[in-house]
GROMACS .gro file of C-alpha atoms in nm:
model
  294
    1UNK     CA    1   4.832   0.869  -1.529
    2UNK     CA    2   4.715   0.510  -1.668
    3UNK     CA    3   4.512   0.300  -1.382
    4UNK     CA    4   4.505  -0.054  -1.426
    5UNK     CA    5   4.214  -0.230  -1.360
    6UNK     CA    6   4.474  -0.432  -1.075
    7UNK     CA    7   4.566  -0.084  -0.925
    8UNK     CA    8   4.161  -0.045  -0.820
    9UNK     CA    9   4.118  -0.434  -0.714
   10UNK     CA   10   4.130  -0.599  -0.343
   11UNK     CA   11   4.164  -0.947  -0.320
   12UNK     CA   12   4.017  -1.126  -0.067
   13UNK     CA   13   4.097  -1.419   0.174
   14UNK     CA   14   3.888  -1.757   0.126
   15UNK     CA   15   3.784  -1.692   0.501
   16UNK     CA   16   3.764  -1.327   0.482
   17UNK     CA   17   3.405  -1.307   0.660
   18UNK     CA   18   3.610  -1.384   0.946
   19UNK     CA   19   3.961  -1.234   0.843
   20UNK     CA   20   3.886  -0.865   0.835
   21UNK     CA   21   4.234  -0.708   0.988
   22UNK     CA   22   4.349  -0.598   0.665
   23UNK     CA   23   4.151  -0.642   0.369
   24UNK     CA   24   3.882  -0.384   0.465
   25UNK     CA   25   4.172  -0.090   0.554
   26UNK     CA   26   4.307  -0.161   0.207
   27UNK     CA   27   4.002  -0.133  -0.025
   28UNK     CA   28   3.919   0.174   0.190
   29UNK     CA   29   4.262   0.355   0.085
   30UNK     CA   30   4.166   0.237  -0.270
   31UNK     CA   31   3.829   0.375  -0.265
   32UNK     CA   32   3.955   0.681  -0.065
   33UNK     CA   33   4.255   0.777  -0.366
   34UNK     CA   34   4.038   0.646  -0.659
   35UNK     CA   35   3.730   0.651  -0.579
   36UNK     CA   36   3.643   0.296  -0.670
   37UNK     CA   37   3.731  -0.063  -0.567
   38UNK     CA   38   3.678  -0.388  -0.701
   39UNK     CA   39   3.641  -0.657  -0.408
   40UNK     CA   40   3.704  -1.027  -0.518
   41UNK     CA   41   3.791  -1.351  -0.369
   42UNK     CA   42   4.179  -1.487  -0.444
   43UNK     CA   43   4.006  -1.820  -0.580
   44UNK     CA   44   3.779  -1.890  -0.871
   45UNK     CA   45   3.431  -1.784  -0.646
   46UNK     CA   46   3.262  -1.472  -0.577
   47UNK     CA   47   3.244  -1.324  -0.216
   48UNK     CA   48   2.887  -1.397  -0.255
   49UNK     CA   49   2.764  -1.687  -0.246
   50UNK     CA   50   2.651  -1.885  -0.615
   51UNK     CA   51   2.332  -1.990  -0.468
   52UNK     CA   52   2.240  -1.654  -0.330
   53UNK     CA   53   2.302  -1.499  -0.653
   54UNK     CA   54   2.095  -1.717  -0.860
   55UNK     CA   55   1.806  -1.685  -0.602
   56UNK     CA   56   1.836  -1.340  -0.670
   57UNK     CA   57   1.863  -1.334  -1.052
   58UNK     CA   58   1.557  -1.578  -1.049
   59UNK     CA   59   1.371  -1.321  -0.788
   60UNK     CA   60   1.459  -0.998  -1.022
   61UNK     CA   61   1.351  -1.165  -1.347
   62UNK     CA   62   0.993  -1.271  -1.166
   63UNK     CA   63   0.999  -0.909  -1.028
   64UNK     CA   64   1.056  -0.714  -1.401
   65UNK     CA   65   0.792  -0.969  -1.568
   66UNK     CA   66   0.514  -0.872  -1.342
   67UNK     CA   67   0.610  -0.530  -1.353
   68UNK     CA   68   0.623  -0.528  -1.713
   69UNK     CA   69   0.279  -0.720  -1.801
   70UNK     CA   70   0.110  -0.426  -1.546
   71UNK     CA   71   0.281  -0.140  -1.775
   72UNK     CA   72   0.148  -0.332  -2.071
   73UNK     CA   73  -0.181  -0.297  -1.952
   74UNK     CA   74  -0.163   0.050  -1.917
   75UNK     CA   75  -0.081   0.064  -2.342
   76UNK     CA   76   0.245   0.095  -2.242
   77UNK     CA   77   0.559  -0.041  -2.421
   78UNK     CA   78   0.723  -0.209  -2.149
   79UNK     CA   79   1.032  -0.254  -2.304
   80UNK     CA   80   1.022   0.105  -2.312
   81UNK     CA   81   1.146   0.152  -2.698
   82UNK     CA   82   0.858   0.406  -2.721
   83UNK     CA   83   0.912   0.604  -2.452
   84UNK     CA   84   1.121   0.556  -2.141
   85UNK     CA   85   0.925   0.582  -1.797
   86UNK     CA   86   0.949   0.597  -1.452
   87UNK     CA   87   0.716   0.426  -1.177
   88UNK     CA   88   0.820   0.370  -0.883
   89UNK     CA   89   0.860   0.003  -0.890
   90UNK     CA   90   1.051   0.029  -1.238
   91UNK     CA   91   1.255   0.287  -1.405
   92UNK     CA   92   1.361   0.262  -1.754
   93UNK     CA   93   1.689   0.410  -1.817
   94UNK     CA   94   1.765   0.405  -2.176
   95UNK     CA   95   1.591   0.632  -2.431
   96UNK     CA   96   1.660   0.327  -2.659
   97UNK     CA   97   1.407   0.122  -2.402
   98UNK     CA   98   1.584  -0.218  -2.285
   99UNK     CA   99   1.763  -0.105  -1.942
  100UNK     CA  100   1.550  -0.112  -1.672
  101UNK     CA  101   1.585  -0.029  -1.293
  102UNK     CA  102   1.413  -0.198  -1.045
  103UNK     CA  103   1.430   0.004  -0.670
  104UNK     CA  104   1.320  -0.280  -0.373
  105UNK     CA  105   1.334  -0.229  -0.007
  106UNK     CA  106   1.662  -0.289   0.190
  107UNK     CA  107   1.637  -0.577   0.356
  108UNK     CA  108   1.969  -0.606   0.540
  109UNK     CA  109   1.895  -0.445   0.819
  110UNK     CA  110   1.960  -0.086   0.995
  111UNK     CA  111   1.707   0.101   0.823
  112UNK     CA  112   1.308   0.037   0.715
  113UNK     CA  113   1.260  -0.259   0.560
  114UNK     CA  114   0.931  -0.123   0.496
  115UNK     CA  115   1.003   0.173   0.291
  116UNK     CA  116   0.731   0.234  -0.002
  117UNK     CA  117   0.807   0.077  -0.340
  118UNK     CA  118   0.440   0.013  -0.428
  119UNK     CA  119   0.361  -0.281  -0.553
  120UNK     CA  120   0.496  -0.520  -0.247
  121UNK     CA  121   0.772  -0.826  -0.333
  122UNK     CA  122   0.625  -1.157  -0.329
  123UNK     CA  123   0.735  -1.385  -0.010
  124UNK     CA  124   0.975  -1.587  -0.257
  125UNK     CA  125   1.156  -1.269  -0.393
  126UNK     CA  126   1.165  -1.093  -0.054
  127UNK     CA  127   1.346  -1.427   0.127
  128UNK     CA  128   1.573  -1.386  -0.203
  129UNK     CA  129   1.679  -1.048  -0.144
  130UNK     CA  130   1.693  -1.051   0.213
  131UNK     CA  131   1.992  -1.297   0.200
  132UNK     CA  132   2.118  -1.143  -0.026
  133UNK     CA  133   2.181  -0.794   0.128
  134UNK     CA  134   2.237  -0.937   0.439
  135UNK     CA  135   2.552  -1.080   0.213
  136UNK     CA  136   2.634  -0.763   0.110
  137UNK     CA  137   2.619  -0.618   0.437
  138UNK     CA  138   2.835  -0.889   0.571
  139UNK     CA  139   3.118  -0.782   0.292
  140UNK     CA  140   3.070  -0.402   0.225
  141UNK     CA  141   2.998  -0.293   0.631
  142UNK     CA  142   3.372  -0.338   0.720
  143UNK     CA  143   3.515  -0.104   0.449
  144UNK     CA  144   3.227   0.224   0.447
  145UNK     CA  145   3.376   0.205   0.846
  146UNK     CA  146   3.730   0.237   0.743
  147UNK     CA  147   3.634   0.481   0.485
  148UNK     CA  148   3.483   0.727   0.692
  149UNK     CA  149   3.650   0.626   1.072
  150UNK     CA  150   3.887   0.971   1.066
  151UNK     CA  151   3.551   1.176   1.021
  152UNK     CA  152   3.474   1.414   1.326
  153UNK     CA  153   3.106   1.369   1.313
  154UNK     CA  154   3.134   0.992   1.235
  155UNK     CA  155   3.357   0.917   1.490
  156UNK     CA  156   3.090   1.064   1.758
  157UNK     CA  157   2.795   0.842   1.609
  158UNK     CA  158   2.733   0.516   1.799
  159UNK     CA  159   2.935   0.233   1.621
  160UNK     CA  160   2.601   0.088   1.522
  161UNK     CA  161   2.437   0.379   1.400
  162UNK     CA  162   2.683   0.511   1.162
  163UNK     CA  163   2.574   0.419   0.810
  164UNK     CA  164   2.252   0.307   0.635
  165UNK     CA  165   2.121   0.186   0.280
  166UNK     CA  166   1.923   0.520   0.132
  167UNK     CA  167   1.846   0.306  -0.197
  168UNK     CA  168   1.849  -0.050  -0.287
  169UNK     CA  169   1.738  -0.219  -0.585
  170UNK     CA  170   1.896  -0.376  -0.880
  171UNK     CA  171   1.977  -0.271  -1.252
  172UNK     CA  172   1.878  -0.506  -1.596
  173UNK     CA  173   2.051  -0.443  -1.895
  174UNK     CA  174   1.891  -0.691  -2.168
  175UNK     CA  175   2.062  -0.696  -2.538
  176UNK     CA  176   2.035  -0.437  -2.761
  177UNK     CA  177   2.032  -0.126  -2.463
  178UNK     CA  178   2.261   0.141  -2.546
  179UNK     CA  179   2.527   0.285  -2.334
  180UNK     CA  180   2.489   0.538  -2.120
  181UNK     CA  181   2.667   0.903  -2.098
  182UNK     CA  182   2.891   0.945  -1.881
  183UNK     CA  183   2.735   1.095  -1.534
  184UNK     CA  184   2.772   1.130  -1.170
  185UNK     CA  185   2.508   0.939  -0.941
  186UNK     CA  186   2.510   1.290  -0.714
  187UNK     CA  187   2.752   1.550  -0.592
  188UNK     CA  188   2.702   1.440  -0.280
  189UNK     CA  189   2.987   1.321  -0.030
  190UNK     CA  190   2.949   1.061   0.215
  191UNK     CA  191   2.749   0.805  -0.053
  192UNK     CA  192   2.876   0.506  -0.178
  193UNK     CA  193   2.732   0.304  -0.461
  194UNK     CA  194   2.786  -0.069  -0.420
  195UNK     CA  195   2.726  -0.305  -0.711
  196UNK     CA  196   2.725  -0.674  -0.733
  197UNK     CA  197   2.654  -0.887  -1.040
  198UNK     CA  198   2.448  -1.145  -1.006
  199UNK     CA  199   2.611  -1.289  -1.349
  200UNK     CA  200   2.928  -1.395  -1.449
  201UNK     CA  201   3.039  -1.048  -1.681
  202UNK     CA  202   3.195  -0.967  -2.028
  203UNK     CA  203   3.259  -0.712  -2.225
  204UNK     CA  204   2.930  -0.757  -2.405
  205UNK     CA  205   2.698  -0.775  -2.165
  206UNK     CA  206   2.743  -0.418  -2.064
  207UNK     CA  207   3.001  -0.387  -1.786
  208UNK     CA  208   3.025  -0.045  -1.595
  209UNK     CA  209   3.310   0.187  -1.700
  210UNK     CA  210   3.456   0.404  -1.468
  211UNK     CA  211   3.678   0.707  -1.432
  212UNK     CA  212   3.896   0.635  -1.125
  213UNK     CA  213   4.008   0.977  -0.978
  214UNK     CA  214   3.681   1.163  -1.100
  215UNK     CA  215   3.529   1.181  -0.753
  216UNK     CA  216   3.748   1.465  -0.663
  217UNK     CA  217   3.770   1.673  -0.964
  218UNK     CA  218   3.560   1.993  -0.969
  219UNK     CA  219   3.568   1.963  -1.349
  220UNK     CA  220   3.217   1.948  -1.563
  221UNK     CA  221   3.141   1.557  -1.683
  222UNK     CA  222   3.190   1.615  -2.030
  223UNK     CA  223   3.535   1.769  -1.936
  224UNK     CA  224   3.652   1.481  -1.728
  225UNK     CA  225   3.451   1.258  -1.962
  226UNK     CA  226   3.720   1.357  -2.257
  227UNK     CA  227   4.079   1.341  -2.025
  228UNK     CA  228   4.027   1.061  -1.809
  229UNK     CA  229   4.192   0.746  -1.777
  230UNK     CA  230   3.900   0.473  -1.808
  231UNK     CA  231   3.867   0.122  -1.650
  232UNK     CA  232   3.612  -0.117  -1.688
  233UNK     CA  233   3.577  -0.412  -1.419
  234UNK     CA  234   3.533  -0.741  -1.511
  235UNK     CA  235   3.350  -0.896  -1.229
  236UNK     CA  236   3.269  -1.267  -1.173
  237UNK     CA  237   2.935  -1.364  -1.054
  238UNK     CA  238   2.907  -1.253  -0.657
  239UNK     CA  239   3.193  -1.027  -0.681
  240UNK     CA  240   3.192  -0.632  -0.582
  241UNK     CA  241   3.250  -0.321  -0.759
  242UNK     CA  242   3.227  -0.009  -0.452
  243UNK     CA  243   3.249   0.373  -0.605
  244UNK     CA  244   3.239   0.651  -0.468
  245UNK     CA  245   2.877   0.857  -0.551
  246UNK     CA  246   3.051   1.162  -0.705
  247UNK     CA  247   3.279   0.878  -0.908
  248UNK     CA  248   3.192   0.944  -1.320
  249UNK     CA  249   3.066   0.597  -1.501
  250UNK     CA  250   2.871   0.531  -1.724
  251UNK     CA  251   2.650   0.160  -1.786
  252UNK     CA  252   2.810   0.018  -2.159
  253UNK     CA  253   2.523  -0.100  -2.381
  254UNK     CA  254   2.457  -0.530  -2.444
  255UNK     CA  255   2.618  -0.648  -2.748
  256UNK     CA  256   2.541  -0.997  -2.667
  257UNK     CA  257   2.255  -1.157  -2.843
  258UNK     CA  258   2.048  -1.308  -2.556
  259UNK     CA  259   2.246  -1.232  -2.213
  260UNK     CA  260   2.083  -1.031  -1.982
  261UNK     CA  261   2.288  -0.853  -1.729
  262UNK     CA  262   2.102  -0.815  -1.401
  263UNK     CA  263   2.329  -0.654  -1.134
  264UNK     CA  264   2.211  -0.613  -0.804
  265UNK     CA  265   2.245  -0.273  -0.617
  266UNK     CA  266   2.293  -0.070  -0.268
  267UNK     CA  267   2.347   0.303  -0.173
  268UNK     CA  268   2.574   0.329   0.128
  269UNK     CA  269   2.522   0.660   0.324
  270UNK     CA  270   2.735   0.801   0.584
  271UNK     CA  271   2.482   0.932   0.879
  272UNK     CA  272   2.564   1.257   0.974
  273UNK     CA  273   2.548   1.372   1.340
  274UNK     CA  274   2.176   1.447   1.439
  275UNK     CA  275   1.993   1.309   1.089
  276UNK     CA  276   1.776   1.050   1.085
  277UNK     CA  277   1.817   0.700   0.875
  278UNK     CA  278   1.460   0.807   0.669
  279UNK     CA  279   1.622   0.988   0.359
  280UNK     CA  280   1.674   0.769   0.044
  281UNK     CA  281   1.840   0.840  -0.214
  282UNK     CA  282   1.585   1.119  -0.380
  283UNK     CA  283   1.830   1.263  -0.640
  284UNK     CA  284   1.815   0.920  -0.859
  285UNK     CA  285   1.490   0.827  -0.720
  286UNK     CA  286   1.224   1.157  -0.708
  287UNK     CA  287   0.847   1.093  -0.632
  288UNK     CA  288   0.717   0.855  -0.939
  289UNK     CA  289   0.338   0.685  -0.969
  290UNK     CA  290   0.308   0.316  -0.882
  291UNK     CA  291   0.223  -0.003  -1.070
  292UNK     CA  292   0.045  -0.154  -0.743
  293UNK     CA  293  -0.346  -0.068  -0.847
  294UNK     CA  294  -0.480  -0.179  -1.191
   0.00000   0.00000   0.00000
């Protein structure tokens, strides 16, 4: 069955930050049967604000250079067209070099705003990113509780205490990257990948394609990967794409010839009864060497 990019979309109120009676319930059902939603304002603005975005953009493009003029001085490529690598502060995800992801602490409170990333954000980017998950939290909170409010263990948790960030960060794709294969984030349940882009997006800035449905299929990748319907979300600058962590997506390579996509990222975890809020997201994220000592 065909599924429109409309049939995976919520649209939001102008005041939805304090109109959340129905909007969350629905993108919940959406990312419950699907597996992804696309969250968007009914006007021409994203549910984030413009301002917070650029602060952001400007934050993760300061971030990347200094990471990439300390790789450089390791004989590194830092473009990573040589070889890909992985520090903790930076991961490059392409073996083509060119798409780079950049893990920071949460800052948006209920969990450790002091979790290890090495190298430590500069006051300037840390202000930046602090407002801007705190926006995220704001918009993406009310749905992860209608998601998960019929599960047993969830339901016994303290309202507060239900959910946490176990990754945070945010993804560059410059021109020239490749796309990715197709590939699940985890097998996990109870994770949910939020992205927001902190650009306006086209199709040649490498948008993320999605399989809506895949979450639930027990079926290899490369199986689902040639039978699936495919959608591939559109997104103005501040809006959100939510998918589920088992969801099947892939990031499409930049055509463009000097737009880099920077897309800013958190990894919603359902708390389960008796676990603590200390466990990040180690599957995409394993033990890596840091940047922070020259």
């Amino acid at each position: 069955m065909s599924v429109a990019s409309s049939d995976i979309s919520t649209s939001l109120p102008v005041d939805w930050e304090s109109d959340k009676k129905h909007w969350p319930k629905e993108a919940a059902a959406i990312l419950k049967e699907h597996g992804v939603v696309s969250l968007s304002r009914n006007d021409s603005y994203g549910i984030i604000d413009q301002d917070v975005c650029d602060n952001a953009n400007q934050s993760a493009f300061t971030r990347v250079n200094e990471m990439h003029t300390r790789i450089a001085s390791r004989g590194l490529d830092p473009q990573g067209i040589d070889q890909p690598y992985r520090f903790k502060e930076i991961i490059c995800r392409d073996e083509g070099g060119r798409r780079f992801d950049i893990p920071i602490p949460w800052l948006g409170g209920f969990v450790d705003e002091n979790r290890s990333i090495g190298t430590p954000l500069k006051p300037t980017e840390k202000k930046a990113f602090q407002v801007l998950h705190k926006s995220i939290k704001n918009a993406v909170q009310s749905v992860v509780n209608e998601l998960w409010e019929d599960d047993e263990h969830y339901k016994q948790l303290n309202n507060k205490n239900r959910s946490y960030v176990a990754a945070a960060g945010f993804l560059m794709n410059k021109p020239g990257s490749h796309s990715q294969d197709w590939h699940r984030d985890g097998p996990d349940e109870g994770y949910i990948d939020c992205f927001v882009p902190l650009i306006d997006l086209n199709e040649s800035v490498g948008p993320t394609a999605i399989q809506p449905g895949s979450h639930t299929s027990a079926s290899a990748v490369r199986e689902i990967a040639d039978t699936s319907e495919v959608t591939t979300p559109i997104l103005r600058k501040g809006n959100i794409l939510l998918f589920d962590y088992r969801t099947v997506h892939r990031g499409l390579g930049n055509t463009s010839k000097s737009t880099t996509r920077t897309l800013a990222y958190a990894v919603f975890k359902r708390k389960e009864l008796g676990s603590a809020c200390d466990l990040g997201d180690v599957r995409n994220f394993p033990a890596a060497l840091t940047l922070e000592y020259d």
